[in-house]
């Protein structure tokens, strides 16, 4: 098993990590999108969590072009961090096993940007949503990175598969938080943004696949408590600017509102209701009309609960 590493001394080495687990139907497409890059100084590392669906057959096919490990791990974040710890590149990225690079010059564009903008720690581009068949179904809402706006409004304009990170960022803030499963990217951007500038490339660099098995689709409500955890952690960070610390109540109201809507979308009515109430307690003006309607719907189980026993008895007769 060899690294896909062609030495070009005048070009920085880019290490790309792909974490995977039972994603055989998409994995080859992901691998090919990396190997077809016109930038050749790439170290490609695939960390498999012990797949049982034919993934190993695919990995063996590419053994002369990628470095791979297949063993039990603690999940996606553990796999990513494991790959990052053995990576040798000065620029690092991770590409999930159901995503791809959109163009053959995606890596070249990112490297060129980082070389020409030495003050930038992280560069990201645009991304398109695709379905299981690879058909474009939408566009990720990406735009220039503004830390205050992003943090204050609970936004994430950074599409992870289109992101390339200098090694010094990891050396400064550490790896991805292994307590997280769904929102580790947002956590990393918010921590990194306290020390490093982000650069934005208005070019489509990746595809972001949405399908029934993807975490983005299947586990929308599970991200909600992680968002709250992330913000509480950032507010304890001594490097957070005072003007943002002074807005903690206002910002946390938006965080609870965001979490409430995530729970609502995942049909977790009780948790949605709890978080709507927490948001209102911090800022009564935080809810807009559409969100008030969702809040009212989340109250329905409470409103109709006293009548539910009567309805059941009536139908039983």
GROMACS .gro file of C-alpha atoms in nm:
model
  317
    1UNK     CA    1   0.000   0.000   0.000
    2UNK     CA    2   0.180   0.308  -0.124
    3UNK     CA    3   0.105   0.675  -0.084
    4UNK     CA    4  -0.017   0.852  -0.395
    5UNK     CA    5   0.277   1.090  -0.374
    6UNK     CA    6   0.466   1.231  -0.672
    7UNK     CA    7   0.741   1.464  -0.557
    8UNK     CA    8   0.742   1.804  -0.722
    9UNK     CA    9   0.983   1.999  -0.504
   10UNK     CA   10   0.847   2.339  -0.601
   11UNK     CA   11   0.489   2.246  -0.510
   12UNK     CA   12   0.353   2.191  -0.156
   13UNK     CA   13   0.236   1.841  -0.069
   14UNK     CA   14  -0.142   1.818  -0.029
   15UNK     CA   15  -0.274   1.539   0.197
   16UNK     CA   16  -0.634   1.435   0.134
   17UNK     CA   17  -0.811   1.210   0.386
   18UNK     CA   18  -1.118   1.003   0.300
   19UNK     CA   19  -1.298   0.844   0.597
   20UNK     CA   20  -1.528   0.562   0.491
   21UNK     CA   21  -1.753   0.291   0.627
   22UNK     CA   22  -1.976   0.072   0.409
   23UNK     CA   23  -1.990   0.324   0.124
   24UNK     CA   24  -1.874   0.090  -0.153
   25UNK     CA   25  -2.130   0.215  -0.403
   26UNK     CA   26  -1.982   0.567  -0.397
   27UNK     CA   27  -1.619   0.511  -0.294
   28UNK     CA   28  -1.466   0.441  -0.636
   29UNK     CA   29  -1.613   0.764  -0.774
   30UNK     CA   30  -1.462   0.957  -0.483
   31UNK     CA   31  -1.121   0.797  -0.533
   32UNK     CA   32  -1.123   0.863  -0.907
   33UNK     CA   33  -1.205   1.230  -0.850
   34UNK     CA   34  -0.888   1.261  -0.641
   35UNK     CA   35  -0.662   1.059  -0.871
   36UNK     CA   36  -0.775   1.259  -1.175
   37UNK     CA   37  -0.660   1.588  -1.025
   38UNK     CA   38  -0.413   1.776  -1.244
   39UNK     CA   39  -0.218   1.866  -0.930
   40UNK     CA   40   0.012   1.568  -0.881
   41UNK     CA   41   0.183   1.629  -0.547
   42UNK     CA   42  -0.094   1.459  -0.353
   43UNK     CA   43  -0.080   1.215  -0.065
   44UNK     CA   44  -0.411   1.028  -0.058
   45UNK     CA   45  -0.507   0.847   0.262
   46UNK     CA   46  -0.824   0.640   0.306
   47UNK     CA   47  -0.929   0.536   0.657
   48UNK     CA   48  -1.191   0.259   0.657
   49UNK     CA   49  -1.378   0.167   0.973
   50UNK     CA   50  -1.391  -0.206   0.901
   51UNK     CA   51  -1.645  -0.214   0.618
   52UNK     CA   52  -1.829  -0.535   0.523
   53UNK     CA   53  -1.987  -0.427   0.194
   54UNK     CA   54  -1.711  -0.476  -0.063
   55UNK     CA   55  -1.515  -0.164   0.029
   56UNK     CA   56  -1.198  -0.369   0.082
   57UNK     CA   57  -1.212  -0.502  -0.275
   58UNK     CA   58  -1.219  -0.144  -0.402
   59UNK     CA   59  -0.933  -0.038  -0.175
   60UNK     CA   60  -0.718  -0.332  -0.287
   61UNK     CA   61  -0.776  -0.230  -0.648
   62UNK     CA   62  -0.619   0.110  -0.573
   63UNK     CA   63  -0.343  -0.013  -0.340
   64UNK     CA   64  -0.068   0.110  -0.571
   65UNK     CA   65  -0.212   0.463  -0.576
   66UNK     CA   66  -0.341   0.531  -0.226
   67UNK     CA   67  -0.247   0.454   0.133
   68UNK     CA   68  -0.531   0.287   0.318
   69UNK     CA   69  -0.609   0.138   0.657
   70UNK     CA   70  -0.910  -0.079   0.741
   71UNK     CA   71  -0.982  -0.135   1.110
   72UNK     CA   72  -1.251  -0.066   1.365
   73UNK     CA   73  -1.267   0.295   1.476
   74UNK     CA   74  -1.491   0.520   1.683
   75UNK     CA   75  -1.663   0.682   1.387
   76UNK     CA   76  -1.605   0.947   1.123
   77UNK     CA   77  -1.423   1.202   1.338
   78UNK     CA   78  -1.189   0.937   1.476
   79UNK     CA   79  -1.111   0.825   1.119
   80UNK     CA   80  -1.045   1.180   0.998
   81UNK     CA   81  -0.818   1.259   1.292
   82UNK     CA   82  -0.634   0.929   1.245
   83UNK     CA   83  -0.565   1.024   0.885
   84UNK     CA   84  -0.458   1.377   0.974
   85UNK     CA   85  -0.211   1.247   1.231
   86UNK     CA   86  -0.024   1.039   0.972
   87UNK     CA   87  -0.052   1.293   0.690
   88UNK     CA   88   0.269   1.462   0.576
   89UNK     CA   89   0.129   1.748   0.370
   90UNK     CA   90   0.158   2.119   0.440
   91UNK     CA   91  -0.198   2.156   0.307
   92UNK     CA   92  -0.469   1.918   0.430
   93UNK     CA   93  -0.825   1.834   0.332
   94UNK     CA   94  -1.079   1.562   0.387
   95UNK     CA   95  -1.326   1.430   0.134
   96UNK     CA   96  -1.606   1.201   0.249
   97UNK     CA   97  -1.650   0.874   0.062
   98UNK     CA   98  -1.978   0.984  -0.097
   99UNK     CA   99  -1.848   1.325  -0.215
  100UNK     CA  100  -1.619   1.412  -0.506
  101UNK     CA  101  -1.406   1.691  -0.644
  102UNK     CA  102  -1.612   1.865  -0.910
  103UNK     CA  103  -1.330   1.954  -1.149
  104UNK     CA  104  -0.986   1.813  -1.222
  105UNK     CA  105  -0.823   2.140  -1.115
  106UNK     CA  106  -0.996   2.174  -0.777
  107UNK     CA  107  -0.678   2.107  -0.580
  108UNK     CA  108  -0.467   2.323  -0.813
  109UNK     CA  109  -0.699   2.620  -0.763
  110UNK     CA  110  -0.686   2.586  -0.384
  111UNK     CA  111  -0.307   2.549  -0.373
  112UNK     CA  112  -0.254   2.845  -0.606
  113UNK     CA  113  -0.481   3.058  -0.386
  114UNK     CA  114  -0.295   2.965  -0.068
  115UNK     CA  115   0.044   3.028  -0.229
  116UNK     CA  116  -0.066   3.371  -0.353
  117UNK     CA  117  -0.232   3.464  -0.022
  118UNK     CA  118   0.014   3.370   0.250
  119UNK     CA  119  -0.198   3.537   0.521
  120UNK     CA  120  -0.485   3.291   0.461
  121UNK     CA  121  -0.507   2.978   0.678
  122UNK     CA  122  -0.809   2.811   0.517
  123UNK     CA  123  -0.948   2.843   0.166
  124UNK     CA  124  -1.284   2.713   0.048
  125UNK     CA  125  -1.484   2.721  -0.272
  126UNK     CA  126  -1.838   2.652  -0.382
  127UNK     CA  127  -2.010   2.312  -0.378
  128UNK     CA  128  -2.310   2.155  -0.551
  129UNK     CA  129  -2.557   1.910  -0.399
  130UNK     CA  130  -2.600   1.589  -0.599
  131UNK     CA  131  -2.830   1.290  -0.559
  132UNK     CA  132  -2.740   0.921  -0.550
  133UNK     CA  133  -2.693   0.920  -0.927
  134UNK     CA  134  -2.468   1.224  -0.923
  135UNK     CA  135  -2.728   1.460  -1.069
  136UNK     CA  136  -2.712   1.820  -0.946
  137UNK     CA  137  -3.010   1.900  -0.723
  138UNK     CA  138  -2.899   2.227  -0.566
  139UNK     CA  139  -2.618   2.459  -0.464
  140UNK     CA  140  -2.455   2.501  -0.123
  141UNK     CA  141  -2.510   2.855   0.003
  142UNK     CA  142  -2.146   2.963   0.026
  143UNK     CA  143  -2.012   3.317   0.046
  144UNK     CA  144  -1.726   3.525   0.190
  145UNK     CA  145  -1.630   3.437   0.548
  146UNK     CA  146  -1.733   3.701   0.803
  147UNK     CA  147  -1.669   3.562   1.152
  148UNK     CA  148  -1.894   3.804   1.339
  149UNK     CA  149  -2.189   3.747   1.104
  150UNK     CA  150  -2.142   3.370   1.090
  151UNK     CA  151  -2.105   3.332   1.467
  152UNK     CA  152  -2.383   3.578   1.554
  153UNK     CA  153  -2.638   3.431   1.314
  154UNK     CA  154  -2.548   3.062   1.347
  155UNK     CA  155  -2.449   3.025   0.981
  156UNK     CA  156  -2.211   2.795   0.796
  157UNK     CA  157  -2.111   2.917   0.448
  158UNK     CA  158  -1.813   2.680   0.430
  159UNK     CA  159  -1.880   2.357   0.234
  160UNK     CA  160  -1.646   2.104   0.392
  161UNK     CA  161  -1.552   1.906   0.075
  162UNK     CA  162  -1.441   2.230  -0.092
  163UNK     CA  163  -1.209   2.325   0.195
  164UNK     CA  164  -0.828   2.315   0.213
  165UNK     CA  165  -0.644   2.386   0.538
  166UNK     CA  166  -0.282   2.478   0.611
  167UNK     CA  167  -0.105   2.249   0.857
  168UNK     CA  168  -0.036   2.539   1.093
  169UNK     CA  169  -0.409   2.566   1.162
  170UNK     CA  170  -0.416   2.215   1.310
  171UNK     CA  171  -0.092   2.284   1.496
  172UNK     CA  172  -0.256   2.587   1.658
  173UNK     CA  173  -0.608   2.465   1.742
  174UNK     CA  174  -0.583   2.086   1.732
  175UNK     CA  175  -0.787   1.833   1.534
  176UNK     CA  176  -1.162   1.787   1.497
  177UNK     CA  177  -1.351   1.753   1.826
  178UNK     CA  178  -1.412   1.380   1.878
  179UNK     CA  179  -1.711   1.453   2.101
  180UNK     CA  180  -1.899   1.555   1.785
  181UNK     CA  181  -2.051   1.341   1.511
  182UNK     CA  182  -2.251   1.583   1.296
  183UNK     CA  183  -2.131   1.942   1.342
  184UNK     CA  184  -1.755   1.896   1.376
  185UNK     CA  185  -1.691   2.112   1.069
  186UNK     CA  186  -1.873   2.415   1.209
  187UNK     CA  187  -1.690   2.371   1.538
  188UNK     CA  188  -1.356   2.364   1.356
  189UNK     CA  189  -1.437   2.675   1.146
  190UNK     CA  190  -1.541   2.871   1.455
  191UNK     CA  191  -1.228   2.772   1.648
  192UNK     CA  192  -0.999   2.837   1.351
  193UNK     CA  193  -1.162   3.172   1.278
  194UNK     CA  194  -1.041   3.304   1.613
  195UNK     CA  195  -0.681   3.286   1.487
  196UNK     CA  196  -0.679   3.253   1.107
  197UNK     CA  197  -0.830   3.423   0.806
  198UNK     CA  198  -1.046   3.232   0.558
  199UNK     CA  199  -1.020   3.280   0.182
  200UNK     CA  200  -1.311   3.229  -0.056
  201UNK     CA  201  -1.278   3.096  -0.411
  202UNK     CA  202  -1.597   3.161  -0.611
  203UNK     CA  203  -1.547   2.837  -0.807
  204UNK     CA  204  -1.730   2.505  -0.769
  205UNK     CA  205  -1.471   2.267  -0.623
  206UNK     CA  206  -1.679   1.973  -0.501
  207UNK     CA  207  -2.001   1.775  -0.504
  208UNK     CA  208  -2.184   1.723  -0.175
  209UNK     CA  209  -2.397   1.410  -0.203
  210UNK     CA  210  -2.738   1.393  -0.037
  211UNK     CA  211  -2.893   1.048  -0.011
  212UNK     CA  212  -3.095   0.844   0.236
  213UNK     CA  213  -2.785   0.711   0.414
  214UNK     CA  214  -2.596   1.041   0.440
  215UNK     CA  215  -2.574   1.201   0.784
  216UNK     CA  216  -2.692   1.535   0.644
  217UNK     CA  217  -3.026   1.377   0.552
  218UNK     CA  218  -3.076   1.094   0.802
  219UNK     CA  219  -2.972   1.268   1.124
  220UNK     CA  220  -3.080   1.631   1.096
  221UNK     CA  221  -3.218   1.647   1.452
  222UNK     CA  222  -2.907   1.487   1.602
  223UNK     CA  223  -2.698   1.790   1.507
  224UNK     CA  224  -2.907   2.020   1.728
  225UNK     CA  225  -2.751   1.941   2.070
  226UNK     CA  226  -2.406   1.956   1.912
  227UNK     CA  227  -2.464   2.314   1.793
  228UNK     CA  228  -2.553   2.415   2.149
  229UNK     CA  229  -2.243   2.237   2.284
  230UNK     CA  230  -2.022   2.413   2.026
  231UNK     CA  231  -2.149   2.761   2.108
  232UNK     CA  232  -2.121   2.712   2.483
  233UNK     CA  233  -1.764   2.596   2.428
  234UNK     CA  234  -1.676   2.895   2.205
  235UNK     CA  235  -1.822   3.139   2.458
  236UNK     CA  236  -1.580   2.995   2.715
  237UNK     CA  237  -1.287   3.047   2.477
  238UNK     CA  238  -1.073   3.340   2.602
  239UNK     CA  239  -0.987   3.432   2.242
  240UNK     CA  240  -1.346   3.517   2.149
  241UNK     CA  241  -1.368   3.896   2.093
  242UNK     CA  242  -1.539   4.087   2.376
  243UNK     CA  243  -1.796   4.243   2.144
  244UNK     CA  244  -1.926   3.892   2.071
  245UNK     CA  245  -1.903   3.780   2.436
  246UNK     CA  246  -2.121   4.077   2.528
  247UNK     CA  247  -2.392   3.949   2.293
  248UNK     CA  248  -2.408   3.602   2.448
  249UNK     CA  249  -2.780   3.611   2.538
  250UNK     CA  250  -2.879   3.741   2.196
  251UNK     CA  251  -2.661   3.490   2.010
  252UNK     CA  252  -2.760   3.193   2.227
  253UNK     CA  253  -3.124   3.278   2.160
  254UNK     CA  254  -3.052   3.229   1.790
  255UNK     CA  255  -2.864   2.907   1.864
  256UNK     CA  256  -3.159   2.762   2.058
  257UNK     CA  257  -3.389   2.877   1.779
  258UNK     CA  258  -3.170   2.706   1.518
  259UNK     CA  259  -3.167   2.389   1.729
  260UNK     CA  260  -3.544   2.405   1.772
  261UNK     CA  261  -3.590   2.418   1.395
  262UNK     CA  262  -3.352   2.124   1.351
  263UNK     CA  263  -3.552   1.921   1.602
  264UNK     CA  264  -3.874   2.031   1.433
  265UNK     CA  265  -3.746   1.915   1.093
  266UNK     CA  266  -3.658   1.581   1.251
  267UNK     CA  267  -4.008   1.547   1.405
  268UNK     CA  268  -3.869   1.569   1.758
  269UNK     CA  269  -4.157   1.783   1.885
  270UNK     CA  270  -4.073   1.775   2.256
  271UNK     CA  271  -3.712   1.885   2.204
  272UNK     CA  272  -3.821   2.145   1.948
  273UNK     CA  273  -4.066   2.290   2.201
  274UNK     CA  274  -3.801   2.303   2.476
  275UNK     CA  275  -3.557   2.491   2.254
  276UNK     CA  276  -3.819   2.734   2.121
  277UNK     CA  277  -3.897   2.820   2.485
  278UNK     CA  278  -3.527   2.862   2.573
  279UNK     CA  279  -3.485   3.096   2.276
  280UNK     CA  280  -3.787   3.305   2.381
  281UNK     CA  281  -3.664   3.332   2.738
  282UNK     CA  282  -3.338   3.482   2.616
  283UNK     CA  283  -3.494   3.709   2.353
  284UNK     CA  284  -3.870   3.739   2.303
  285UNK     CA  285  -3.814   3.902   1.964
  286UNK     CA  286  -3.603   3.622   1.819
  287UNK     CA  287  -3.890   3.430   1.656
  288UNK     CA  288  -4.031   3.540   1.321
  289UNK     CA  289  -4.386   3.454   1.207
  290UNK     CA  290  -4.283   3.129   1.034
  291UNK     CA  291  -4.098   3.018   1.348
  292UNK     CA  292  -4.391   3.107   1.573
  293UNK     CA  293  -4.606   2.881   1.357
  294UNK     CA  294  -4.357   2.598   1.406
  295UNK     CA  295  -4.356   2.667   1.780
  296UNK     CA  296  -4.736   2.642   1.789
  297UNK     CA  297  -4.722   2.313   1.599
  298UNK     CA  298  -4.468   2.183   1.851
  299UNK     CA  299  -4.724   2.255   2.124
  300UNK     CA  300  -4.992   2.041   1.959
  301UNK     CA  301  -4.912   1.720   2.151
  302UNK     CA  302  -4.963   1.911   2.479
  303UNK     CA  303  -5.281   2.083   2.361
  304UNK     CA  304  -5.445   1.763   2.239
  305UNK     CA  305  -5.311   1.523   2.503
  306UNK     CA  306  -5.612   1.567   2.742
  307UNK     CA  307  -5.845   1.470   2.458
  308UNK     CA  308  -5.642   1.174   2.336
  309UNK     CA  309  -5.772   0.935   2.604
  310UNK     CA  310  -6.132   1.029   2.521
  311UNK     CA  311  -6.071   0.975   2.148
  312UNK     CA  312  -5.916   0.632   2.211
  313UNK     CA  313  -6.207   0.525   2.435
  314UNK     CA  314  -6.461   0.641   2.176
  315UNK     CA  315  -6.293   0.439   1.900
  316UNK     CA  316  -6.268   0.134   2.126
  317UNK     CA  317  -6.647   0.112   2.171
   0.00000   0.00000   0.00000
